[in-house]
Coordinates of C-alpha atoms in Angstrom, one line a residue:
Chain Z
M1 CA -12.6 36.6 42.6
A2 CA -13.0 34.7 45.9
G3 CA -15.6 32.5 44.2
T4 CA -13.4 31.4 41.4
R5 CA -10.6 30.7 43.8
T6 CA -12.8 28.3 45.9
D7 CA -14.0 26.9 42.6
R8 CA -10.5 26.1 41.5
D9 CA -9.6 24.5 44.8
L10 CA -12.7 22.4 44.6
Q11 CA -11.8 21.3 41.1
A12 CA -8.3 20.5 42.3
L13 CA -9.8 18.3 45.1
R14 CA -12.0 16.5 42.6
L15 CA -9.1 15.9 40.4
V16 CA -7.0 14.4 43.2
G17 CA -10.1 12.4 44.2
T18 CA -10.4 10.8 40.7
F19 CA -6.7 10.1 40.5
L20 CA -6.8 8.5 44.0
R21 CA -9.7 6.3 43.0
V22 CA -8.1 5.2 39.8
G23 CA -4.9 4.5 41.7
V24 CA -6.6 2.4 44.3
Q25 CA -8.6 0.5 41.7
N26 CA -5.5 -0.5 40.0
E27 CA -3.4 -1.4 42.9
L28 CA -6.2 -3.7 44.1
Q29 CA -5.3 -5.9 41.2
Y30 CA -2.0 -6.8 42.7
R31 CA -3.0 -8.6 45.8
T32 CA 0.4 -10.2 46.3
N33 CA 1.8 -6.7 46.9
V34 CA -0.1 -6.6 50.2
L35 CA 2.0 -9.6 51.4
F36 CA 5.2 -7.8 50.5
S37 CA 4.1 -4.7 52.2
L38 CA 3.1 -6.6 55.4
L39 CA 6.5 -8.4 55.4
Q40 CA 8.4 -5.2 54.8
S41 CA 6.5 -3.5 57.6
G42 CA 7.0 -6.4 59.9
V43 CA 10.8 -6.5 59.3
A44 CA 11.1 -2.7 59.7
V45 CA 9.1 -2.6 63.0
G46 CA 10.9 -5.7 64.3
T47 CA 14.4 -4.3 63.8
S48 CA 13.4 -1.0 65.3
L49 CA 11.9 -2.6 68.4
A50 CA 15.0 -4.8 68.8
V51 CA 17.3 -1.8 68.6
L52 CA 15.1 0.1 71.0
A53 CA 15.1 -2.8 73.5
L54 CA 18.9 -3.1 73.1
V55 CA 19.4 0.6 73.9
F56 CA 17.1 0.5 76.9
S57 CA 18.8 -2.5 78.3
H58 CA 21.7 -0.2 79.0
T59 CA 20.0 3.1 79.9
D60 CA 16.7 4.5 81.0
S61 CA 16.6 7.6 78.8
L62 CA 18.1 8.7 75.6
G63 CA 18.6 12.5 75.1
G64 CA 15.8 13.0 77.7
W65 CA 13.4 10.6 76.0
S66 CA 12.1 7.5 77.8
G67 CA 11.6 4.2 76.1
D68 CA 7.8 4.7 75.5
E69 CA 8.4 8.2 74.3
L70 CA 10.9 6.9 71.8
L71 CA 8.3 4.4 70.7
V72 CA 6.1 7.4 69.7
V73 CA 9.0 8.8 67.6
M74 CA 9.4 5.3 66.0
G75 CA 5.7 5.1 65.3
V76 CA 5.7 8.5 63.6
H77 CA 8.8 7.4 61.6
V78 CA 7.1 4.3 60.3
L79 CA 3.8 6.2 59.6
M80 CA 5.6 8.9 57.7
G81 CA 7.6 6.3 55.8
G82 CA 4.3 4.8 54.7
V83 CA 3.1 8.2 53.4
I84 CA 6.4 8.6 51.5
R85 CA 6.3 5.2 49.9
S86 CA 2.6 5.3 49.0
V87 CA 2.3 8.8 47.5
I88 CA 5.4 10.9 47.5
Q89 CA 8.1 8.6 46.2
P90 CA 6.0 6.9 43.4
N91 CA 5.0 10.3 42.1
M92 CA 8.4 11.8 42.2
Q93 CA 9.9 8.7 40.6
Q94 CA 7.4 9.1 37.8
L95 CA 8.3 12.7 37.4
M96 CA 12.0 11.9 37.1
D97 CA 11.1 9.3 34.5
D98 CA 8.9 11.8 32.6
V99 CA 11.7 14.3 32.5
R100 CA 14.2 11.7 31.2
Q101 CA 11.8 10.3 28.6
G102 CA 10.3 13.6 27.5
T103 CA 6.8 12.5 28.5
L104 CA 6.5 15.4 30.9
D105 CA 5.3 17.2 27.7
F106 CA 2.0 15.5 28.2
V107 CA 1.6 16.9 31.7
L108 CA 2.5 20.4 30.5
T109 CA -0.1 20.4 27.7
K110 CA -2.9 19.7 30.2
P111 CA -5.1 22.5 31.4
A112 CA -4.4 21.9 35.1
D113 CA -1.8 22.9 37.6
G114 CA 1.3 21.0 36.6
Q115 CA 2.6 20.6 40.2
L116 CA -0.7 19.1 41.3
L117 CA -0.7 16.7 38.3
V118 CA 2.8 15.4 38.9
S119 CA 2.1 15.0 42.6
A120 CA -1.2 13.1 42.5
R121 CA -0.8 10.6 39.6
R122 CA 0.3 7.6 41.6
F123 CA -0.9 6.0 44.7
E124 CA 0.5 2.7 46.0
V125 CA -2.3 1.7 48.3
W126 CA -0.6 -1.3 49.9
Q127 CA 2.1 0.9 51.3
V128 CA -0.6 2.4 53.5
V129 CA 0.0 -0.7 55.7
D130 CA 3.0 1.2 57.1
V131 CA 0.8 4.2 57.9
L132 CA -1.6 1.9 59.9
V133 CA 1.3 0.0 61.6
G134 CA 2.9 3.4 62.5
A135 CA -0.4 4.7 63.9
A136 CA -0.8 1.5 65.9
L137 CA 2.7 1.9 67.4
V138 CA 1.9 5.5 68.4
V139 CA -1.3 4.3 70.1
V140 CA 0.5 1.5 72.0
A141 CA 3.2 4.0 73.1
V142 CA 0.6 6.5 74.3
V143 CA -1.2 3.9 76.3
R144 CA 2.1 2.8 77.9
L145 CA 3.1 6.4 78.8
D146 CA 3.1 7.1 82.5
R147 CA 1.0 10.2 82.0
P148 CA -2.4 11.0 80.3
V149 CA -2.4 12.6 76.9
G150 CA -5.0 15.4 76.6
P151 CA -7.1 16.2 73.6
L152 CA -5.0 19.4 73.0
A153 CA -1.8 17.3 72.7
V154 CA -3.6 15.0 70.2
A155 CA -4.8 18.0 68.2
G156 CA -1.3 19.4 68.2
F157 CA 0.1 16.1 67.1
L158 CA -2.3 15.8 64.2
V159 CA -1.5 19.4 63.0
A160 CA 2.2 18.7 63.3
L161 CA 1.8 15.4 61.4
L162 CA 0.0 17.2 58.6
L163 CA 2.7 19.9 58.5
G164 CA 5.3 17.1 58.5
V165 CA 3.8 15.5 55.4
V166 CA 3.8 18.8 53.6
V167 CA 7.5 19.4 54.6
I168 CA 8.6 16.0 53.4
Y169 CA 6.6 16.4 50.1
S170 CA 8.1 19.8 49.5
F171 CA 11.6 18.7 50.2
W172 CA 11.3 15.7 48.0
L173 CA 9.8 17.7 45.1
L174 CA 12.7 20.2 45.6
L175 CA 15.2 17.4 45.1
T176 CA 13.3 16.0 42.1
V177 CA 13.0 19.4 40.4
L178 CA 16.8 19.2 40.1
A179 CA 16.1 16.7 37.4
F180 CA 15.3 19.6 35.1
W181 CA 18.9 20.5 35.2
I182 CA 20.7 17.3 35.9
V183 CA 18.8 14.5 34.4
R184 CA 19.9 11.8 36.8
V185 CA 18.9 12.6 40.4
D186 CA 18.4 9.0 41.6
A187 CA 21.5 9.2 43.7
L188 CA 20.2 12.2 45.6
V189 CA 17.0 10.3 46.3
E190 CA 18.9 7.3 47.6
L191 CA 20.9 9.6 49.8
F192 CA 17.6 11.0 51.2
D193 CA 16.4 7.6 51.8
G194 CA 19.5 6.8 53.8
M195 CA 19.2 9.9 55.8
Y196 CA 15.5 9.3 56.5
Q197 CA 16.6 6.3 58.6
A198 CA 18.2 8.7 61.0
G199 CA 14.7 10.1 61.7
R200 CA 13.8 7.1 63.9
W201 CA 15.6 8.9 66.7
P202 CA 14.6 12.3 67.9
V203 CA 16.9 14.9 66.5
S204 CA 17.9 16.0 70.0
V205 CA 20.0 12.8 70.4
Y206 CA 22.3 14.0 67.7
P207 CA 25.2 16.4 68.1
G208 CA 24.6 20.1 67.4
W209 CA 25.7 20.3 63.8
L210 CA 23.8 17.2 62.8
R211 CA 20.8 18.5 64.6
F212 CA 20.9 21.6 62.6
G213 CA 21.3 19.6 59.4
F214 CA 18.3 17.4 60.2
T215 CA 16.2 20.4 61.1
F216 CA 16.8 22.8 58.2
L217 CA 18.8 21.0 55.5
V218 CA 17.0 17.6 55.6
P219 CA 13.9 18.6 57.6
L220 CA 13.5 15.3 59.5
A221 CA 12.9 17.3 62.7
F222 CA 9.8 18.9 61.4
A223 CA 8.5 15.8 59.8
I224 CA 9.0 13.3 62.7
T225 CA 10.4 14.8 65.9
V226 CA 8.0 17.7 66.2
P227 CA 4.8 15.6 65.9
A228 CA 6.2 13.2 68.5
E229 CA 7.1 16.2 70.7
A230 CA 3.6 17.5 70.4
L231 CA 2.1 14.2 71.5
T232 CA 4.5 13.7 74.4
G233 CA 3.8 17.3 75.7
R234 CA 7.2 18.7 74.8
A235 CA 6.0 21.1 72.1
S236 CA 4.9 24.6 73.0
G237 CA 2.4 26.5 70.9
W238 CA 5.3 28.5 69.6
L239 CA 7.1 25.5 68.3
L240 CA 4.1 24.5 66.4
L241 CA 3.7 28.0 65.0
G242 CA 7.4 27.9 64.0
A243 CA 6.8 24.5 62.3
A244 CA 3.9 26.0 60.4
A245 CA 6.0 29.0 59.3
F246 CA 8.8 26.7 58.2
T247 CA 6.4 24.5 56.3
A248 CA 4.8 27.5 54.5
A249 CA 8.2 28.9 53.6
L250 CA 9.5 25.5 52.3
F251 CA 6.3 25.0 50.3
A252 CA 6.7 28.4 48.8
V253 CA 10.4 27.8 47.9
T254 CA 9.4 24.5 46.3
R255 CA 6.6 26.1 44.3
F256 CA 9.1 28.7 43.1
A257 CA 11.7 26.1 42.2
W258 CA 9.1 24.2 40.3
R259 CA 8.2 27.2 38.2
V260 CA 11.9 28.0 37.6
G261 CA 12.5 24.4 36.6
L262 CA 9.6 24.5 34.1
R263 CA 10.9 27.7 32.6
H264 CA 14.2 26.0 32.2
Y265 CA 12.6 22.9 30.7
S266 CA 10.8 25.0 28.1
G267 CA 13.9 27.0 27.3
A268 CA 12.4 30.3 28.5
S269 CA 15.3 31.0 30.8
A270 CA 18.0 29.9 28.4
Chain R
M1 CA -15.7 39.2 18.3
D2 CA -18.5 36.9 17.2
A3 CA -18.0 33.3 16.2
A4 CA -18.5 33.9 12.5
S5 CA -15.7 36.4 12.1
R6 CA -13.5 34.4 14.4
S7 CA -13.7 31.4 12.1
D8 CA -12.2 33.6 9.3
Q9 CA -8.9 33.8 11.2
P10 CA -6.4 31.2 10.6
A11 CA -6.3 28.5 13.4
I12 CA -2.6 28.7 13.4
R13 CA -0.5 31.8 12.5
V14 CA 3.3 31.7 12.6
R15 CA 5.4 34.7 11.6
D16 CA 9.2 34.7 11.4
L17 CA 9.5 32.1 14.2
R18 CA 13.0 31.3 15.5
K19 CA 14.4 29.0 18.1
T20 CA 18.0 28.9 19.0
F21 CA 19.4 26.2 21.3
R22 CA 22.6 26.6 23.2
V23 CA 24.5 23.3 23.2
A24 CA 27.6 22.4 25.0
E25 CA 30.3 21.2 22.7
R26 CA 33.2 19.0 23.2
D27 CA 35.5 16.7 21.3
A28 CA 35.4 12.9 21.8
G29 CA 37.7 11.3 24.2
L30 CA 38.4 11.3 27.9
A31 CA 40.8 14.3 27.9
A32 CA 38.2 16.4 26.2
S33 CA 35.5 15.3 28.6
I34 CA 37.7 16.4 31.6
R35 CA 38.4 19.7 29.9
G36 CA 34.7 20.1 29.4
L37 CA 34.2 19.8 33.1
V38 CA 36.3 22.9 33.7
R39 CA 35.5 25.0 30.8
R40 CA 32.6 24.5 28.5
T41 CA 32.4 25.8 25.0
H42 CA 29.0 26.5 23.7
R43 CA 27.6 26.8 20.3
D44 CA 24.3 28.3 19.3
V45 CA 22.2 26.1 17.0
E46 CA 19.3 27.6 15.2
A47 CA 16.7 24.8 15.1
V48 CA 14.0 27.0 13.6
A49 CA 15.2 29.9 11.5
G50 CA 12.5 32.3 10.5
V51 CA 9.4 30.2 9.7
S52 CA 6.1 31.7 8.6
F53 CA 2.9 30.0 7.7
D54 CA -0.9 29.9 8.4
V55 CA -3.2 26.9 8.9
A56 CA -6.8 27.6 8.2
S57 CA -9.5 26.2 10.5
G58 CA -10.4 22.7 9.4
E59 CA -7.2 22.3 7.3
V60 CA -5.0 19.3 7.5
V61 CA -1.4 20.2 6.8
G62 CA 1.6 17.8 6.6
F63 CA 4.8 18.9 8.1
L64 CA 7.7 17.4 6.2
G65 CA 11.4 17.4 6.8
A66 CA 14.4 15.2 7.4
N67 CA 15.3 14.2 11.0
G68 CA 16.6 17.3 12.7
A69 CA 15.0 19.7 10.3
G70 CA 13.1 21.4 13.1
K71 CA 9.7 19.7 12.9
T72 CA 9.4 18.6 16.5
T73 CA 10.8 22.0 17.7
M74 CA 8.1 23.7 15.7
L75 CA 5.3 21.5 17.2
K76 CA 6.6 22.1 20.7
M77 CA 6.5 25.8 20.2
L78 CA 3.0 25.6 18.8
S79 CA 1.8 23.5 21.7
G80 CA 3.4 25.8 24.3
L81 CA 6.1 23.5 25.4
L82 CA 9.0 25.5 24.1
F83 CA 9.5 29.2 24.4
P84 CA 10.4 30.8 21.0
T85 CA 13.6 32.8 20.8
S86 CA 11.8 35.3 18.6
G87 CA 8.9 35.7 16.2
E88 CA 5.2 35.4 16.6
V89 CA 3.0 32.3 17.2
S90 CA -0.8 32.4 17.6
V91 CA -2.9 29.3 17.9
L92 CA -6.7 29.8 18.1
G93 CA -5.9 33.4 19.1
H94 CA -3.7 32.4 22.0
T95 CA 0.0 32.7 22.5
P96 CA 1.0 29.1 23.2
S97 CA 4.0 29.7 25.5
R98 CA 1.6 31.4 28.1
R99 CA 0.0 28.0 28.5
E100 CA -3.4 29.4 29.3
R101 CA -5.8 26.7 30.4
E102 CA -8.3 28.0 27.8
F103 CA -5.7 27.4 25.2
L104 CA -4.6 24.0 26.4
R105 CA -8.2 22.8 26.6
R106 CA -8.6 23.4 22.9
I107 CA -5.5 21.7 21.6
T108 CA -3.9 18.2 21.8
L109 CA -0.5 16.7 21.3
V110 CA 0.1 13.2 20.2
M111 CA 3.6 11.8 19.9
G112 CA 4.0 8.5 18.2
N113 CA 7.1 7.5 20.1
R114 CA 5.9 8.5 23.6
N115 CA 3.0 7.3 25.8
Q116 CA 0.7 9.3 27.9
L117 CA -1.4 6.4 28.9
Q118 CA -0.3 4.8 32.2
W119 CA 1.4 1.5 31.5
D120 CA -0.1 -0.7 34.2
I121 CA -3.7 0.4 34.0
P122 CA -6.5 -0.1 31.4
A123 CA -6.9 2.8 29.0
L124 CA -10.4 3.4 30.3
D125 CA -8.9 4.5 33.6
S126 CA -6.5 6.8 31.9
F127 CA -9.5 8.2 30.0
E128 CA -11.2 8.8 33.4
M129 CA -8.1 10.7 34.6
N130 CA -8.2 12.9 31.4
R131 CA -11.9 13.5 32.1
A132 CA -11.0 15.0 35.5
V133 CA -8.1 17.0 34.1
Y134 CA -10.1 18.5 31.2
R135 CA -13.3 18.8 33.4
I136 CA -15.4 17.2 30.8
P137 CA -19.1 16.9 31.8
D138 CA -20.1 13.3 32.4
A139 CA -22.7 13.0 29.6
E140 CA -20.4 14.6 27.0
F141 CA -17.4 12.5 28.2
R142 CA -19.4 9.2 27.7
R143 CA -20.6 10.3 24.3
T144 CA -17.2 11.3 23.0
R145 CA -15.5 8.3 24.5
D146 CA -18.0 5.8 23.0
E147 CA -17.7 7.5 19.7
L148 CA -13.9 7.4 19.7
V149 CA -13.9 3.8 20.9
E150 CA -16.2 2.8 18.1
L151 CA -14.5 4.8 15.4
L152 CA -11.1 3.4 16.3
E153 CA -12.5 -0.1 16.9
I154 CA -10.9 -0.6 20.3
G155 CA -14.0 -1.6 22.3
D156 CA -12.4 -4.8 23.8
L157 CA -8.9 -3.3 24.2
V158 CA -9.6 -0.4 26.5
R159 CA -10.3 -2.7 29.4
K160 CA -6.9 -4.4 29.3
P161 CA -3.9 -2.9 31.0
V162 CA -2.0 -0.9 28.4
R163 CA 1.1 -3.0 28.7
N164 CA -0.8 -5.9 27.2
L165 CA -1.6 -4.1 24.0
S166 CA 0.3 -4.2 20.8
L167 CA 2.0 -1.1 19.5
G168 CA -0.9 -0.4 17.0
E169 CA -3.6 -1.0 19.6
R170 CA -1.8 1.2 22.1
M171 CA -1.5 4.0 19.6
K172 CA -5.2 3.9 18.9
A173 CA -5.9 4.1 22.6
E174 CA -3.4 7.0 22.9
I175 CA -5.2 8.9 20.1
A176 CA -8.6 8.3 21.8
A177 CA -7.2 9.6 25.1
S178 CA -5.9 12.7 23.3
L179 CA -9.2 13.6 21.7
L180 CA -11.7 13.1 24.6
H181 CA -11.8 16.9 25.2
R182 CA -12.7 17.5 21.5
P183 CA -9.7 19.7 20.7
Q184 CA -9.9 22.1 17.8
V185 CA -6.3 21.9 16.9
L186 CA -4.4 18.6 16.7
F187 CA -0.6 18.4 16.8
L188 CA 0.4 14.9 15.7
D189 CA 4.1 14.0 15.7
E190 CA 4.7 10.8 13.8
P191 CA 1.4 9.2 15.0
T192 CA 1.9 6.1 12.9
I193 CA 5.6 5.5 13.6
G194 CA 6.6 1.8 13.8
L195 CA 3.0 0.6 13.1
D196 CA 2.2 -2.1 10.6
V197 CA 0.5 -1.1 7.4
T198 CA -3.0 -2.1 8.5
A199 CA -2.8 -0.1 11.7
Q200 CA -1.4 2.9 9.8
K201 CA -4.3 2.7 7.4
R202 CA -6.9 2.5 10.2
I203 CA -5.4 5.5 12.0
R204 CA -5.2 7.4 8.8
G205 CA -8.8 6.7 8.0
F206 CA -9.8 7.7 11.5
L207 CA -8.0 11.0 11.4
A208 CA -9.7 11.9 8.1
E209 CA -13.1 11.0 9.5
Y210 CA -12.4 13.0 12.7
N211 CA -11.4 16.0 10.6
R212 CA -14.5 15.7 8.6
R213 CA -16.8 15.3 11.6
T214 CA -15.3 18.0 13.8
G215 CA -13.7 20.4 11.5
A216 CA -10.6 20.4 13.6
S217 CA -7.3 21.6 12.2
I218 CA -4.5 19.0 12.1
L219 CA -0.8 19.6 11.8
L220 CA 0.9 16.3 11.2
T221 CA 4.5 15.1 10.8
S222 CA 5.2 11.7 9.4
H223 CA 7.9 9.8 7.7
Y224 CA 5.3 7.8 5.8
M225 CA 4.3 9.5 2.6
A226 CA 1.1 7.4 2.5
D227 CA -0.1 9.3 5.6
V228 CA 0.6 12.6 4.0
Q229 CA -0.9 11.6 0.7
A230 CA -4.1 10.3 2.3
L231 CA -4.6 13.2 4.7
C232 CA -3.0 16.4 3.7
S233 CA -4.1 18.7 0.9
R234 CA -1.2 20.9 1.7
V235 CA 2.4 20.3 2.9
V236 CA 5.0 22.5 4.5
V237 CA 8.5 21.3 3.9
I238 CA 11.1 22.5 6.2
D239 CA 14.8 22.0 5.9
A240 CA 17.5 23.3 8.3
G241 CA 14.8 25.2 10.2
A242 CA 13.4 27.2 7.2
V243 CA 10.4 26.7 5.0
L244 CA 11.5 25.1 1.7
Y245 CA 8.1 24.7 0.2
D246 CA 4.5 25.5 1.2
G247 CA 1.7 24.4 -1.0
G248 CA -0.2 21.5 -2.5
L249 CA 1.2 18.0 -2.6
R250 CA 0.7 17.8 -6.4
A251 CA 2.5 21.1 -7.0
L252 CA 5.4 19.9 -4.8
T253 CA 5.9 17.1 -7.3
T254 CA 6.1 19.5 -10.3
R255 CA 8.3 21.9 -8.4
F256 CA 10.9 19.6 -7.1
S257 CA 10.8 17.0 -9.8
P258 CA 10.4 18.8 -13.1
H259 CA 10.4 15.5 -14.9
Q260 CA 7.8 13.0 -15.8
T261 CA 8.2 9.5 -17.0
I262 CA 6.7 8.5 -20.4
T263 CA 6.3 4.8 -20.9
V264 CA 5.6 3.6 -24.5
Q265 CA 4.9 0.2 -25.8
L266 CA 6.0 -0.4 -29.3
P267 CA 4.8 -3.6 -31.1
E268 CA 7.9 -3.5 -33.4
G269 CA 10.1 -4.4 -30.5
V270 CA 13.2 -2.7 -29.1
T271 CA 13.7 0.7 -30.8
D272 CA 16.2 3.4 -29.9
L273 CA 14.2 6.3 -28.5
S274 CA 17.1 8.2 -27.0
G275 CA 16.3 11.1 -29.3
Y276 CA 13.1 11.8 -27.4
G277 CA 14.5 11.9 -23.9
E278 CA 16.6 10.0 -21.4
V279 CA 16.0 6.3 -21.6
V280 CA 15.4 5.0 -18.1
E281 CA 14.5 1.5 -18.9
S282 CA 14.1 -0.6 -22.0
S283 CA 12.8 -4.1 -22.1
P284 CA 13.1 -6.6 -24.9
D285 CA 9.3 -6.7 -25.4
G286 CA 9.4 -3.2 -26.7
R287 CA 8.5 -1.2 -23.6
T288 CA 10.6 1.9 -23.0
S289 CA 10.6 4.4 -20.2
L290 CA 11.8 7.9 -20.9
R291 CA 12.4 10.7 -18.5
V292 CA 11.4 14.1 -20.0
P293 CA 10.9 17.6 -18.6
T294 CA 7.3 18.1 -17.5
A295 CA 6.8 21.1 -19.8
E296 CA 7.7 19.0 -22.8
A297 CA 6.0 15.8 -21.8
S298 CA 2.9 16.2 -24.0
A299 CA 4.9 17.4 -27.0
V300 CA 7.2 14.4 -26.7
A301 CA 4.3 12.1 -26.4
A302 CA 2.7 13.6 -29.5
R303 CA 5.9 13.2 -31.4
L304 CA 6.2 9.6 -30.3
L305 CA 2.6 8.9 -31.4
A306 CA 3.3 10.6 -34.8
D307 CA 6.6 8.8 -35.5
H308 CA 5.9 5.3 -34.3
R309 CA 3.1 2.7 -34.2
V310 CA 2.4 2.9 -30.5
S311 CA 0.3 0.3 -28.7
G312 CA 0.4 1.9 -25.3
L313 CA 1.6 5.2 -23.7
T314 CA 1.4 6.6 -20.2
I315 CA 2.8 9.8 -18.6
E316 CA 3.5 9.5 -14.9
D317 CA 4.7 11.7 -12.1
P318 CA 7.6 10.1 -10.1
P319 CA 6.6 8.5 -6.8
I320 CA 6.2 11.1 -4.0
E321 CA 8.8 9.3 -1.9
D322 CA 11.4 10.0 -4.6
V323 CA 10.4 13.6 -4.8
I324 CA 10.6 14.0 -1.0
E325 CA 13.9 12.2 -0.9
R326 CA 15.2 14.6 -3.5
V327 CA 13.9 17.6 -1.6
F328 CA 15.6 16.4 1.6
A329 CA 18.8 15.5 -0.2
G330 CA 18.9 19.1 -1.3
R331 CA 20.0 18.2 -4.8
P332 CA 18.1 19.3 -7.8
S333 CA 17.4 16.6 -10.3
A334 CA 20.0 16.0 -12.9
P335 CA 19.4 18.0 -16.1
V336 CA 18.2 16.0 -19.0
P337 CA 20.2 16.3 -22.2
S338 CA 18.0 17.6 -24.9

């Protein structure tokens, strides 16, 4: 049984690999897109830095974070934004379109996991620019920090980052699954996009009720603040463990919602 | 169970299949819309109401019915997309709604009005994605792909982004993509819709050849009778969710149009032949068309030949389009005064 399980996972990986390759091949045709991505990145980073400079011209710390520490948060925010725009958003957009146009039928008649298929079909490689720019910001911030960052902190950061990607993906799919019931969920997605902007600041700067909301309702805390905390030595092992538990729970809920959504789509629950 | 006895089973077996949809109902107008927000009234609509039929392995069956007759709902239940309300469906021994991978690997679904190929990329790349999804071994994939590309004559087209293809070209590429895994049962929902006559013909020819080569079963819906005539030895006509007719195309004509047209050419010119049957058409050069009950056609023809000097006589079935139109309209043909 264990053998077939590994076999399945391997097959899934190969599937994702093929999809990724095809996606990259095709995006490479649109060379002008790289210019737009660079421009978009530049504007986003420029505004962020300007706001940061403005804030720190008045104060030395914000919610207990120094300027360079906040630069880490900002870097993670840009990086995660790149992940969202390159993989998560295009796939979820396509899923919404498929539900609306009835082309989801083609996905559901394929002998592969439906959730995997709808999550790996699109890959906008030029948006990866943001991932690189975000990573560069993080590196710059770490160099400027007044204390050394140990390998353990880096490892914790990478783990937290990975968990953050899974959290954002799960959350976004959860929103998109609503499309099975209410066909137009674009507005919800726009709303999320707006709220994502709030993630450029650590959640601790927000008042209590908002902090709770950004942690558990729209999980920006786990996606952005926790990785930054891990890198700046604020996260304990317990926090990371908690983040892992939250990620696993959210993923499980999303998986369940996906199945319920499919049953609804095929009229099994009606 | 060995392969030989398996092949004796029908590829598709449907028994007393039903599907009821619950639809929200409201009257037109703003006031009714607002009322609908508060309290919704629902109505149950029976889209498929007790359908039974079998499709043998290798058989090509045409599924006919007016819009909204329940054809697409049937195809969706057969391909596992819709859960039946009640009844029994078995395709290649599987229950479709369980969507087992073993089942999905052996069927395919083609919908003429929807694309599965990705719009911005060449069809070849979409083929590659299907290879990964169906886990087709490399050598087999290349062989099947090249065979399909050759049969459909789309060699130059599969390298262009799909958005640059014409509707007919795109449909051919769609069909190729759907057959890469060599499915044993094909569900084709209006595969030639909107295509020009040449493209329709090409696809028709391809499907016939595919069926001949692979022995796959095909269940096809189409509005074009030419598709059905060219491909299907048998048709299942459904109306209001129930089977109205199941049998040969030829027998459908006799059953639903119990009349034939006798056309006689009389050298003596216009003659009153209304004593033989209903005169449909009479031209000044002495050609007269008569509509007579099929059972009496040969007797009437013999009488005509005995009574008149006849230079030409033909007996014809009405065009299949007319028959189908009559079936869908639900009206029996007008009785002929005798």
